[in-house]
Every structure is written in structure tokens, then in C-alpha cells.
Amino acid sequence: MGEVRDLRSRRGTPPPLLDDEVVLTAERSAPRQARHWVMRAVAGAGVGGASNQVIELLAGELVSNAVVHGPAGEPVRVAVRVDGYVVRVAVTDRGGGLPQVRHPEPTEPSGRGMALVEALSTAWGSARTPDGGTTVWFEVDTDA
């Protein structure tokens, strides 16, 4: 029986198609700015259709959380990495809280953002930063 080899491993890991970030100010317009920037960035890397729309939506939800739960007027960093079929978006703010998935009553006006992230992403997580802030990230497998 023959040996199976992955020739890509000899050449090393290919560079990501996109690895970029933008820094916004935690204010009402930040989620819209982030959605548009992320949408254009991933489209430029060749990600389109429903995957692009999901990534745009989830990025907006994370930035909305940073604006609502983080300190007003502080920087919010949005990083995007497209690596093969996987798109990863990470949002970092100077707030100290960690996200929680909630399932509010249908009549409640908010609280569904992390439930959307949980339902529509391939993976997600959060971590405290060394300076006491928070990074929340998600990944979407565009080939799924």
C-alpha cells in the first residue's frame, strides 16, 4: 500500500489571504463602520455571498457589544484574518467583561447578539487581554 504525503507541508504554510485590522472609537457609528470595513475586506479576499453577509452581521454584533459594554470613546480594534476557507474576526476593547450567550424573551429589545454569534459561527471565544480589556472572536468556515 502506498504512502500518503501532503506536499504542502514541505513548502510551509501558505500566508493568509488577508490579515488586517482597523481601530475605531467606541461610539454609536462604530458597528456600522466595522460592518462595512469587514464586508469590503473579506470580499477583497474572495469571500462573498452568504458567508460574507454572516461575517458582516457577526462583526457588527461584536462591535456593538464593545460599544455598549466597554468604555465610551475608547479604541475598539477589529482584526480580520482570512486563512484558506476560514475567516476569523476578533474585536478587542478596554472593557473588562466577558460575553454571555443569553436567550431573552421575544419582547425584549436586545440581548441576542452572542446567541447569533454562537448559532452562525463555526467557533467563537473570548479572552482577557493583559491590560484588562477583552477580545471576543469568531470563525466562519466559508467552505462548510
mmCIF file of C-alpha atoms in Angstrom:
data_model
loop_
_atom_site.group_PDB
_atom_site.id
_atom_site.type_symbol
_atom_site.label_atom_id
_atom_site.label_comp_id
_atom_site.label_asym_id
_atom_site.label_seq_id
_atom_site.Cartn_x
_atom_site.Cartn_y
_atom_site.Cartn_z
ATOM 1 C CA MET A 1 0.000 0.000 0.000
ATOM 2 C CA GLY A 2 1.326 3.451 -0.928
ATOM 3 C CA GLU A 3 2.335 6.229 1.397
ATOM 4 C CA VAL A 4 0.156 9.338 1.551
ATOM 5 C CA ARG A 5 2.012 12.604 1.821
ATOM 6 C CA ASP A 6 0.852 16.174 1.923
ATOM 7 C CA LEU A 7 3.311 18.072 -0.238
ATOM 8 C CA ARG A 8 2.113 21.397 1.125
ATOM 9 C CA SER A 9 3.816 20.640 4.432
ATOM 10 C CA ARG A 10 7.208 20.700 2.706
ATOM 11 C CA ARG A 11 6.677 24.209 1.431
ATOM 12 C CA GLY A 12 5.399 25.552 4.722
ATOM 13 C CA THR A 13 2.041 27.044 5.494
ATOM 14 C CA PRO A 14 0.875 29.490 2.855
ATOM 15 C CA PRO A 15 0.402 33.057 4.026
ATOM 16 C CA PRO A 16 -3.118 34.187 4.863
ATOM 17 C CA LEU A 17 -5.108 35.778 2.079
ATOM 18 C CA LEU A 18 -5.848 38.676 4.422
ATOM 19 C CA ASP A 19 -4.552 39.765 7.813
ATOM 20 C CA ASP A 20 -5.644 43.311 8.606
ATOM 21 C CA GLU A 21 -7.187 45.432 11.322
ATOM 22 C CA VAL A 22 -8.876 48.747 11.879
ATOM 23 C CA VAL A 23 -9.178 50.776 15.073
ATOM 24 C CA LEU A 24 -12.457 52.576 15.696
ATOM 25 C CA THR A 25 -13.731 54.708 18.546
ATOM 26 C CA ALA A 26 -16.379 53.199 20.838
ATOM 27 C CA GLU A 27 -19.329 55.308 19.688
ATOM 28 C CA ARG A 28 -22.710 54.737 18.026
ATOM 29 C CA SER A 29 -21.331 54.747 14.479
ATOM 30 C CA ALA A 30 -18.643 52.107 15.185
ATOM 31 C CA PRO A 31 -20.766 48.989 14.461
ATOM 32 C CA ARG A 32 -21.799 50.343 11.048
ATOM 33 C CA GLN A 33 -18.214 51.357 10.235
ATOM 34 C CA ALA A 34 -16.957 47.919 11.293
ATOM 35 C CA ARG A 35 -19.585 46.050 9.254
ATOM 36 C CA HIS A 36 -18.727 47.966 6.089
ATOM 37 C CA TRP A 37 -14.963 47.626 6.602
ATOM 38 C CA VAL A 38 -15.193 43.879 7.307
ATOM 39 C CA MET A 39 -17.538 43.298 4.367
ATOM 40 C CA ARG A 40 -15.179 45.053 1.937
ATOM 41 C CA ALA A 41 -12.066 43.395 3.410
ATOM 42 C CA VAL A 42 -13.340 39.821 3.165
ATOM 43 C CA ALA A 43 -14.885 40.467 -0.269
ATOM 44 C CA GLY A 44 -11.477 41.675 -1.421
ATOM 45 C CA ALA A 45 -10.055 38.338 -0.251
ATOM 46 C CA GLY A 46 -12.631 36.482 -2.347
ATOM 47 C CA VAL A 47 -15.279 35.734 0.289
ATOM 48 C CA GLY A 48 -18.744 36.535 -0.994
ATOM 49 C CA GLY A 49 -22.370 35.541 -0.814
ATOM 50 C CA ALA A 50 -23.988 34.288 2.366
ATOM 51 C CA SER A 51 -20.639 33.818 4.133
ATOM 52 C CA ASN A 52 -19.798 37.484 3.658
ATOM 53 C CA GLN A 53 -23.203 38.512 4.993
ATOM 54 C CA VAL A 54 -22.874 36.301 8.092
ATOM 55 C CA ILE A 55 -19.379 37.637 8.796
ATOM 56 C CA GLU A 56 -20.603 41.213 8.386
ATOM 57 C CA LEU A 57 -23.539 40.619 10.744
ATOM 58 C CA LEU A 58 -21.456 38.928 13.442
ATOM 59 C CA ALA A 59 -18.703 41.548 13.280
ATOM 60 C CA GLY A 60 -21.335 44.231 13.804
ATOM 61 C CA GLU A 61 -22.722 42.351 16.811
ATOM 62 C CA LEU A 62 -19.294 42.100 18.462
ATOM 63 C CA VAL A 63 -18.535 45.770 17.881
ATOM 64 C CA SER A 64 -21.998 46.709 19.198
ATOM 65 C CA ASN A 65 -21.191 44.787 22.374
ATOM 66 C CA ALA A 66 -17.852 46.598 22.664
ATOM 67 C CA VAL A 67 -19.617 49.948 22.338
ATOM 68 C CA VAL A 68 -22.404 49.084 24.802
ATOM 69 C CA HIS A 69 -20.341 47.258 27.422
ATOM 70 C CA GLY A 70 -16.908 48.869 27.042
ATOM 71 C CA PRO A 71 -15.770 52.362 27.978
ATOM 72 C CA ALA A 72 -17.214 55.100 25.736
ATOM 73 C CA GLY A 73 -14.802 56.938 23.490
ATOM 74 C CA GLU A 74 -12.068 54.326 23.853
ATOM 75 C CA PRO A 75 -10.474 52.415 20.964
ATOM 76 C CA VAL A 76 -12.084 49.256 19.601
ATOM 77 C CA ARG A 77 -9.770 47.104 17.468
ATOM 78 C CA VAL A 78 -11.314 44.929 14.757
ATOM 79 C CA ALA A 79 -8.955 42.341 13.257
ATOM 80 C CA VAL A 80 -9.798 40.157 10.261
ATOM 81 C CA ARG A 81 -7.861 37.158 9.038
ATOM 82 C CA VAL A 82 -8.795 35.087 6.004
ATOM 83 C CA ASP A 83 -6.772 31.891 6.011
ATOM 84 C CA GLY A 84 -7.879 29.437 3.334
ATOM 85 C CA TYR A 85 -11.585 28.851 3.869
ATOM 86 C CA VAL A 86 -11.605 30.163 7.438
ATOM 87 C CA VAL A 87 -12.399 33.775 8.279
ATOM 88 C CA ARG A 88 -11.596 34.929 11.815
ATOM 89 C CA VAL A 89 -12.766 38.255 13.221
ATOM 90 C CA ALA A 90 -11.551 39.455 16.623
ATOM 91 C CA VAL A 91 -12.820 42.552 18.418
ATOM 92 C CA THR A 92 -10.813 43.979 21.298
ATOM 93 C CA ASP A 93 -11.943 46.722 23.660
ATOM 94 C CA ARG A 94 -10.823 48.080 27.012
ATOM 95 C CA GLY A 95 -13.881 46.811 28.877
ATOM 96 C CA GLY A 96 -13.349 44.122 31.465
ATOM 97 C CA GLY A 97 -16.415 41.947 30.970
ATOM 98 C CA LEU A 98 -16.701 38.666 29.118
ATOM 99 C CA PRO A 99 -19.631 37.930 26.800
ATOM 100 C CA GLN A 100 -22.505 35.709 27.780
ATOM 101 C CA VAL A 101 -24.924 33.952 25.473
ATOM 102 C CA ARG A 102 -28.412 34.983 26.500
ATOM 103 C CA HIS A 103 -31.792 33.845 25.284
ATOM 104 C CA PRO A 104 -34.094 36.775 26.051
ATOM 105 C CA GLU A 105 -37.844 36.746 25.761
ATOM 106 C CA PRO A 106 -39.138 37.688 22.290
ATOM 107 C CA THR A 107 -40.423 41.006 23.623
ATOM 108 C CA GLU A 108 -37.026 42.117 24.983
ATOM 109 C CA PRO A 109 -35.376 44.736 22.754
ATOM 110 C CA SER A 110 -31.799 43.430 22.986
ATOM 111 C CA GLY A 111 -29.568 40.617 24.205
ATOM 112 C CA ARG A 112 -29.454 38.363 21.135
ATOM 113 C CA GLY A 113 -26.028 39.246 19.740
ATOM 114 C CA MET A 114 -23.973 36.451 21.290
ATOM 115 C CA ALA A 115 -26.722 33.915 20.563
ATOM 116 C CA LEU A 116 -26.360 34.880 16.892
ATOM 117 C CA VAL A 117 -22.579 34.515 17.129
ATOM 118 C CA GLU A 118 -22.978 31.099 18.747
ATOM 119 C CA ALA A 119 -25.537 29.933 16.165
ATOM 120 C CA LEU A 120 -23.930 31.245 12.968
ATOM 121 C CA SER A 121 -20.187 30.893 13.562
ATOM 122 C CA THR A 122 -18.093 27.758 13.280
ATOM 123 C CA ALA A 123 -16.317 28.624 16.549
ATOM 124 C CA TRP A 124 -16.082 31.561 18.914
ATOM 125 C CA GLY A 125 -14.445 32.514 22.180
ATOM 126 C CA SER A 126 -13.195 35.309 24.372
ATOM 127 C CA ALA A 127 -10.202 36.170 26.498
ATOM 128 C CA ARG A 128 -8.977 38.900 28.790
ATOM 129 C CA THR A 129 -6.108 40.967 27.435
ATOM 130 C CA PRO A 130 -3.003 41.704 29.539
ATOM 131 C CA ASP A 131 -4.153 45.317 30.024
ATOM 132 C CA GLY A 132 -7.534 44.227 31.445
ATOM 133 C CA GLY A 133 -9.529 44.545 28.241
ATOM 134 C CA THR A 134 -11.427 41.856 26.366
ATOM 135 C CA THR A 135 -11.058 40.175 22.991
ATOM 136 C CA VAL A 136 -14.040 38.337 21.538
ATOM 137 C CA TRP A 137 -13.566 36.385 18.317
ATOM 138 C CA PHE A 138 -15.451 34.155 15.933
ATOM 139 C CA GLU A 139 -14.578 32.000 12.963
ATOM 140 C CA VAL A 140 -16.670 31.148 9.943
ATOM 141 C CA ASP A 141 -15.716 28.257 7.696
ATOM 142 C CA THR A 142 -16.740 29.544 4.285
ATOM 143 C CA ASP A 143 -16.446 26.067 2.751
ATOM 144 C CA ALA A 144 -18.937 24.464 5.149
#
